mmCIF file of C-alpha atoms in Angstrom:
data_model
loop_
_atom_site.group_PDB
_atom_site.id
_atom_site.type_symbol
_atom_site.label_atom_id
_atom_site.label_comp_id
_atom_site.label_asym_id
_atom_site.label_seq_id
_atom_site.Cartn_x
_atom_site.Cartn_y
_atom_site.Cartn_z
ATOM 1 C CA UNK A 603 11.116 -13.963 3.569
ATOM 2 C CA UNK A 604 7.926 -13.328 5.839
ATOM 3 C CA UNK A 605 4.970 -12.815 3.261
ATOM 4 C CA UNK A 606 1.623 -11.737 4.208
ATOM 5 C CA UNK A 607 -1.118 -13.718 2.498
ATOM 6 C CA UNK A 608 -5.014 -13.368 1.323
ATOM 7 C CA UNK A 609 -7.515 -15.709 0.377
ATOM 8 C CA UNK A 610 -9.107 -15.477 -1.769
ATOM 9 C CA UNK A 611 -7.455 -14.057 -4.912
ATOM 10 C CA UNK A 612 -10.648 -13.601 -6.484
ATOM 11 C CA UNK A 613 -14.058 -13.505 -5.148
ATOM 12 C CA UNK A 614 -16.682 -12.683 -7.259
ATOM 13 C CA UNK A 615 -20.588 -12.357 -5.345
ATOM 14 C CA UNK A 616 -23.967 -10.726 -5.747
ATOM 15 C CA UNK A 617 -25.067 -7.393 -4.114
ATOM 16 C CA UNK A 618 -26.097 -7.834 -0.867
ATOM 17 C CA UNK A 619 -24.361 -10.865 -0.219
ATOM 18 C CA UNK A 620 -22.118 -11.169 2.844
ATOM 19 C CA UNK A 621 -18.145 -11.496 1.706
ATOM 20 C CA UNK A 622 -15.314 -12.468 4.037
ATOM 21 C CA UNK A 623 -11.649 -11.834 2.695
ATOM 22 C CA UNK A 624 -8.910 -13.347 4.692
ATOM 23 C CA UNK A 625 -5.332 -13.027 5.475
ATOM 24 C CA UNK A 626 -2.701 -14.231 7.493
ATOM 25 C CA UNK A 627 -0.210 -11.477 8.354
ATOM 26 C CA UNK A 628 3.167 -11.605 9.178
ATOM 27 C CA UNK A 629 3.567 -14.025 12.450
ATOM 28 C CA UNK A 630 5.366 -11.347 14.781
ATOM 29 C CA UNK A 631 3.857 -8.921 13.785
ATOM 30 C CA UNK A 632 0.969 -6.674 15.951
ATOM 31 C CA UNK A 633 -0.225 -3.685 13.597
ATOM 32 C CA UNK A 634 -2.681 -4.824 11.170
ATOM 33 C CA UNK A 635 -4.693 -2.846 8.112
ATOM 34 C CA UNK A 636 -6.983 -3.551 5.030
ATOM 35 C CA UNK A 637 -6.933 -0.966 1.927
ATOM 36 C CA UNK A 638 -8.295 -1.182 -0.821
ATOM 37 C CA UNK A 639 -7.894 0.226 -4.376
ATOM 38 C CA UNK A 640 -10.943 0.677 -6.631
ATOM 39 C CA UNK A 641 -10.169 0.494 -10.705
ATOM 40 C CA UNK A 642 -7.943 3.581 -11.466
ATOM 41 C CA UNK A 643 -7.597 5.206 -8.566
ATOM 42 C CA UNK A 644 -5.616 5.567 -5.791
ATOM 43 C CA UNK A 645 -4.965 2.930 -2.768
ATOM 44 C CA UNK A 646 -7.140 3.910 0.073
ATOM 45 C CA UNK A 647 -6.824 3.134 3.539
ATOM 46 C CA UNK A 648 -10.199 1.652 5.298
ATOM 47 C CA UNK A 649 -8.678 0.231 9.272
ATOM 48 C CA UNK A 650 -5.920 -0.621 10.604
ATOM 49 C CA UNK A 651 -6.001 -3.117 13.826
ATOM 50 C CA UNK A 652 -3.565 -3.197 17.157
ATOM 51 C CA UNK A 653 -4.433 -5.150 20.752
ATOM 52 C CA UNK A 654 -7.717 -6.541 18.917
ATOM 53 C CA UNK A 655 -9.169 -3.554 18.658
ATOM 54 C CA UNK A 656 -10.035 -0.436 15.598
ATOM 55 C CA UNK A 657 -7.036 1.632 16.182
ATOM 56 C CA UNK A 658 -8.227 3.978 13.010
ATOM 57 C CA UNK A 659 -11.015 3.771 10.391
ATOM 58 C CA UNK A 660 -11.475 5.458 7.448
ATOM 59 C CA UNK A 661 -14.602 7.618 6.097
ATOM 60 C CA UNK A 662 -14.861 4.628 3.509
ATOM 61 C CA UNK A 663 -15.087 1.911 6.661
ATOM 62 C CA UNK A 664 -19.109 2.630 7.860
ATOM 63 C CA UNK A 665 -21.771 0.283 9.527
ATOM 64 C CA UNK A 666 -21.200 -2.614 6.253
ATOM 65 C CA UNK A 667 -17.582 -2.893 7.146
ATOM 66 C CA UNK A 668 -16.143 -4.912 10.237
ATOM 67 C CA UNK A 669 -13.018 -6.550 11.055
ATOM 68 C CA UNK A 670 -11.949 -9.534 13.380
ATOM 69 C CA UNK A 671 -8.768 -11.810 14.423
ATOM 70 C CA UNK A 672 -10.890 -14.509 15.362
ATOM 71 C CA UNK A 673 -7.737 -17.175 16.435
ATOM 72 C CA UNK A 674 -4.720 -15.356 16.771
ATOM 73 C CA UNK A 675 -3.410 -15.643 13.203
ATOM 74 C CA UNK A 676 -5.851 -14.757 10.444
ATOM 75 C CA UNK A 677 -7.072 -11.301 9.847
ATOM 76 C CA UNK A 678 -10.206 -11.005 8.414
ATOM 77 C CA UNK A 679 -12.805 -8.216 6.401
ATOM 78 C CA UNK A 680 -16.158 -8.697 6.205
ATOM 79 C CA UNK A 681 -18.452 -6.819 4.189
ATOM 80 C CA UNK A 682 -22.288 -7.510 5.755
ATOM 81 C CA UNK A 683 -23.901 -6.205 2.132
ATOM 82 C CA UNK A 684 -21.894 -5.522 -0.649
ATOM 83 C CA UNK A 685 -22.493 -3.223 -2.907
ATOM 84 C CA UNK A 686 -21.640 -2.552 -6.989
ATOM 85 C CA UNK A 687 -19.309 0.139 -5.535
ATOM 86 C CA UNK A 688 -17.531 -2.262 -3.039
ATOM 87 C CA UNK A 689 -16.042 -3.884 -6.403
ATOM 88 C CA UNK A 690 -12.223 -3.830 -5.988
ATOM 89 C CA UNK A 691 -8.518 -5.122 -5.084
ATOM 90 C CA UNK A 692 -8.511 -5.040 -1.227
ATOM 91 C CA UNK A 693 -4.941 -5.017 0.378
ATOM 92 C CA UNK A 694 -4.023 -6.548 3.619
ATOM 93 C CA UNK A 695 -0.569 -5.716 5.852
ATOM 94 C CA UNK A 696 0.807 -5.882 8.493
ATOM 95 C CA UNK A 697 3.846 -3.725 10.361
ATOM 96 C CA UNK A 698 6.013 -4.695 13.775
ATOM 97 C CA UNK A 699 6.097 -1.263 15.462
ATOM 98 C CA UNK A 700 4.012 1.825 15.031
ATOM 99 C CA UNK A 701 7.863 3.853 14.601
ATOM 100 C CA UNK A 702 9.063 3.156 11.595
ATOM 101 C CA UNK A 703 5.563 1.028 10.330
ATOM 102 C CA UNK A 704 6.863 -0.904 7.753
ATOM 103 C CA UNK A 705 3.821 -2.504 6.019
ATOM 104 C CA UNK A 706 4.287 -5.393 4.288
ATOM 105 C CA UNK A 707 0.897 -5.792 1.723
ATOM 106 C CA UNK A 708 -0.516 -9.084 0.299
ATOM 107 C CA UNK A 709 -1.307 -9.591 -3.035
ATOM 108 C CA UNK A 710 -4.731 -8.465 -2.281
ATOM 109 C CA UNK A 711 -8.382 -10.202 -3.544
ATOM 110 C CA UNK A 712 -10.127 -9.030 -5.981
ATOM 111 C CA UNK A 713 -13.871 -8.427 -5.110
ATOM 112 C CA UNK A 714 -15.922 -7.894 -8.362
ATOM 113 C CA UNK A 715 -19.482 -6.969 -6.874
ATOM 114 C CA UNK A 716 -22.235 -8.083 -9.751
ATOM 115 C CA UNK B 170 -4.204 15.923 6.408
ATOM 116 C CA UNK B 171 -1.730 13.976 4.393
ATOM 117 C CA UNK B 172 -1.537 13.476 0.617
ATOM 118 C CA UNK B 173 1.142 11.975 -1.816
ATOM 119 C CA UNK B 174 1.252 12.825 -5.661
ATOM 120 C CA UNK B 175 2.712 11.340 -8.413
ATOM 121 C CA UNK B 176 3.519 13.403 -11.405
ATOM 122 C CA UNK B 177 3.009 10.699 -13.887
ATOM 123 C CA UNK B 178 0.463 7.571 -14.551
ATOM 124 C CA UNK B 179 2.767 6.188 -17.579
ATOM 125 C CA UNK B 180 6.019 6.176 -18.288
ATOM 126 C CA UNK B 181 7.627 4.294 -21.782
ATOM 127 C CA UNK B 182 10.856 4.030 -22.128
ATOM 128 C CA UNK B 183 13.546 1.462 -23.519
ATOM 129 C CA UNK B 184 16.112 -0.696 -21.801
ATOM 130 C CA UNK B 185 19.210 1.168 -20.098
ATOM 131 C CA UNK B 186 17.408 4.571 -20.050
ATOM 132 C CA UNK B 187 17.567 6.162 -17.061
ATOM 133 C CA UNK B 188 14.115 6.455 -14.651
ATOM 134 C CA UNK B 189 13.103 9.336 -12.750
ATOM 135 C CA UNK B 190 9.375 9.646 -10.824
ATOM 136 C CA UNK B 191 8.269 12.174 -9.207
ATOM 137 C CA UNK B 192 6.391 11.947 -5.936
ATOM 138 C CA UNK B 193 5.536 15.324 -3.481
ATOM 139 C CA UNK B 194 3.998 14.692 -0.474
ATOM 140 C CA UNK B 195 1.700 17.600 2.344
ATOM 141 C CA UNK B 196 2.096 16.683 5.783
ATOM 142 C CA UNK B 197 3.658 19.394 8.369
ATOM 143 C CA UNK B 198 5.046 17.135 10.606
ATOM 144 C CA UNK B 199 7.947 14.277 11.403
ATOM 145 C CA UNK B 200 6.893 11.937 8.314
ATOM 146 C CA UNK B 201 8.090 8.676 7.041
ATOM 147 C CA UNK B 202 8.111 8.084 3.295
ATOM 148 C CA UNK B 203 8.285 4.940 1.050
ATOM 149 C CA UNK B 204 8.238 3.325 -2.187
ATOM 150 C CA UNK B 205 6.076 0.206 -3.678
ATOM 151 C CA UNK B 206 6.226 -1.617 -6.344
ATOM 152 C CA UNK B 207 3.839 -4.105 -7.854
ATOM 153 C CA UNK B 208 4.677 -6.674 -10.614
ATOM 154 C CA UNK B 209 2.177 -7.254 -12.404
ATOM 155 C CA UNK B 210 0.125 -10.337 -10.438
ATOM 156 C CA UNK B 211 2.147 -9.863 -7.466
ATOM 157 C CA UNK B 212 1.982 -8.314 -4.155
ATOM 158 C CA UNK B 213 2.938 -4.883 -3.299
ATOM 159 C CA UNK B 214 6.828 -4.854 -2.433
ATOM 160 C CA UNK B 215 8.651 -2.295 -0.159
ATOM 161 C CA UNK B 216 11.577 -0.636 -2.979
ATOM 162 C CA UNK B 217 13.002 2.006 0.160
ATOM 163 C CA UNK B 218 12.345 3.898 2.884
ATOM 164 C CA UNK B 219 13.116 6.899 4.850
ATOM 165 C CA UNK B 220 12.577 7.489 8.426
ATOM 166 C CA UNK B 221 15.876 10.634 8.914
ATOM 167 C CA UNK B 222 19.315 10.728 8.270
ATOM 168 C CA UNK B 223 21.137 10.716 4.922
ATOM 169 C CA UNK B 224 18.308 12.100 2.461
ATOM 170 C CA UNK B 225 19.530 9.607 -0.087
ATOM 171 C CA UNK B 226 18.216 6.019 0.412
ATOM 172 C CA UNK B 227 19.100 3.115 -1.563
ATOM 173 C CA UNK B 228 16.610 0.594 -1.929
ATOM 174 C CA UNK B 229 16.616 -2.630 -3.643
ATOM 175 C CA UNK B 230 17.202 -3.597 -7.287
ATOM 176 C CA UNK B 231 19.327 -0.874 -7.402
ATOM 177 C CA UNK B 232 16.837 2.162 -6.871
ATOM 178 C CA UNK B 233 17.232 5.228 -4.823
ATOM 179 C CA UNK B 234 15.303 8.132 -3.660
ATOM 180 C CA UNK B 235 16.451 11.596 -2.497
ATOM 181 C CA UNK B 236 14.189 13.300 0.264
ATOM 182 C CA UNK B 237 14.389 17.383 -0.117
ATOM 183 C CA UNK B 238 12.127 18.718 2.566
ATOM 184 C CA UNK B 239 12.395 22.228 1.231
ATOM 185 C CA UNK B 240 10.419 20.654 -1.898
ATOM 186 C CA UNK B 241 8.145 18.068 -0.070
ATOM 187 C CA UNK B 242 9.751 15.565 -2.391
ATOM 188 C CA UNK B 243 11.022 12.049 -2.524
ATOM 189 C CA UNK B 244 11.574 11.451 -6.341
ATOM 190 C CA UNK B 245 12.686 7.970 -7.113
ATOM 191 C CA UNK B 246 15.836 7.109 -9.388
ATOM 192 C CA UNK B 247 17.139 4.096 -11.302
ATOM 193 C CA UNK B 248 20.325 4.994 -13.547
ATOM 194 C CA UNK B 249 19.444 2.409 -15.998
ATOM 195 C CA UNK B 250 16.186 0.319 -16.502
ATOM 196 C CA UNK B 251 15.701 -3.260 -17.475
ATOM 197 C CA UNK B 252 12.914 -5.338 -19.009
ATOM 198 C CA UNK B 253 11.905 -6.491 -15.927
ATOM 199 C CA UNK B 254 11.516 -3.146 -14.487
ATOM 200 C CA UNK B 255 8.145 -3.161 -15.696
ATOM 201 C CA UNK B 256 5.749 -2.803 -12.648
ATOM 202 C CA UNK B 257 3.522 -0.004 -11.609
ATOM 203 C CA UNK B 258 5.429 2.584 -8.607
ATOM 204 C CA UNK B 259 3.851 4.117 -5.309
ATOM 205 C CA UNK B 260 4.402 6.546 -3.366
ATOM 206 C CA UNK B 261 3.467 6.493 0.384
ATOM 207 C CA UNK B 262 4.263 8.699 3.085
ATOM 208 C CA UNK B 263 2.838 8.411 6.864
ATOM 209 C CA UNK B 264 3.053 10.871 9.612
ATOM 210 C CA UNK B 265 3.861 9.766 13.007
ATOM 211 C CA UNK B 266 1.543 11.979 14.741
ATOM 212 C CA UNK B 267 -1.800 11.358 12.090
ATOM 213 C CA UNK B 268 -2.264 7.546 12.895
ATOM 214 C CA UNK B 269 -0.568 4.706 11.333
ATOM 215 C CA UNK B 270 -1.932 4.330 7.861
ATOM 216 C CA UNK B 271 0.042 4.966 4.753
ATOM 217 C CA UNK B 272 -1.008 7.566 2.550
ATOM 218 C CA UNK B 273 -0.227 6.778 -1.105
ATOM 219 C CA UNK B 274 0.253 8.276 -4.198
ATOM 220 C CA UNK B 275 -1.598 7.275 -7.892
ATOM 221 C CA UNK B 276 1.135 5.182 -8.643
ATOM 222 C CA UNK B 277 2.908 5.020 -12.061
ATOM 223 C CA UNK B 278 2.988 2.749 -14.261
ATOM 224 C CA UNK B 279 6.323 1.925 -15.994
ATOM 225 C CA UNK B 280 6.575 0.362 -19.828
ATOM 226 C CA UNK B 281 9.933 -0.834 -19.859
ATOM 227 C CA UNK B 282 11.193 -1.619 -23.877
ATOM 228 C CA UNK B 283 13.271 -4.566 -24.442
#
């Protein structure tokens, strides 16, 4: 079966260091979308991505956040300054359609912000 | 705007009981609801869906759901539970005409008793 993926699984950095999580969603696939879910609470949505553009951004997803598909297959995050509050599991997917948007998740990376 | 929520963070309960978990969901339009479930370590993995039609959906591993719009509800079922049950459940609904991310519930966390 079709898996999304994300690299790393763990990235541990310093505030106000740059980060840059990866993943490579599913290869047919043209809706794509980062969440993430902070210690204990719920899974929040930050962007999703269609036609290499923003097609929706969270409150969460300001100025520090950005996202790119720099070659066609990986999907990336970057985080220009991270702060202690950026600490946690950020989820990648990736649907077909916009219908019935079936998301498929990674198994996320875990960004602990020191 | 949406929400999802799920009645219970923990459930306990031994082998061959049977599961039950609550999930109600606000949205006043045409909305599409799912269920996750994460192992632990693992990626977040699509358990059912429903889009319309029959409000009982049978996912994999041999849950099902039951939609009741009167109730803004889509509880998840599982007659009898095994070991490797043990994951933590989510909720998710999206709305066709609010964008294309998934809302999602707290999750809950299942104990499963060998």
């Amino acid at each position: 079966e079709p898996e999304v993926t994300q690299t790393p699984s763990h990235q541990v950095t310093q505030m106000g260091q740059e980060v840059i999580l990866r993943c490579v969603p599913i290869s047919n696939h043209l809706y794509f979308y980062w969440y993430r879910q902070i210690l204990g609470q719920k899974v929040e949505f930050l962007v999703s991505f269609y036609n290499n553009e923003i097609s929706e951004k969270s409150e969460i997803f300001d100025d520090q956040f950005s996202v790119e598909r720099p070659d066609g297959s990986n999907f990336t995050l970057k985080i220009r300054s991270t702060k202690l509050e950026d600490s946690a599991m950020y989820f990648c997917a990736s649907s077909e359609d916009r219908a019935k948007n079936i998301q498929y998740f990674g198994a996320g990376t875990r960004l602990s912000v020191l | 705007a949406q929400s999802v929520s799920q009645h219970n963070h923990h459930v306990i309960l031994s082998e061959a009981a049977s599961l039950e978990l609550g999930c109600n969901y606000s949205y006043g339009g045409t909305v599409n609801l799912f269920w996750y479930v994460q192992y632990p370590g693992q990626h977040l993995q699509l358990l059912l869906k429903y889009f319309s039609g029959d409000p009982l959906v049978k996912g994999i591993k041999g849950f099902e759901a039951e939609f009741i719009k009167s109730k803004f509800s889509f509880n998840l079922r599982k007659p009898s539970v095994q070991w490797s049950d043990t994951a933590e459940y989510f909720c998710a609904s999206y709305g066709r005409a609010a964008g294309n991310k998934l809302t999602f519930g707290g999750g809950t966390r299942v104990l499963v008793k060998p």
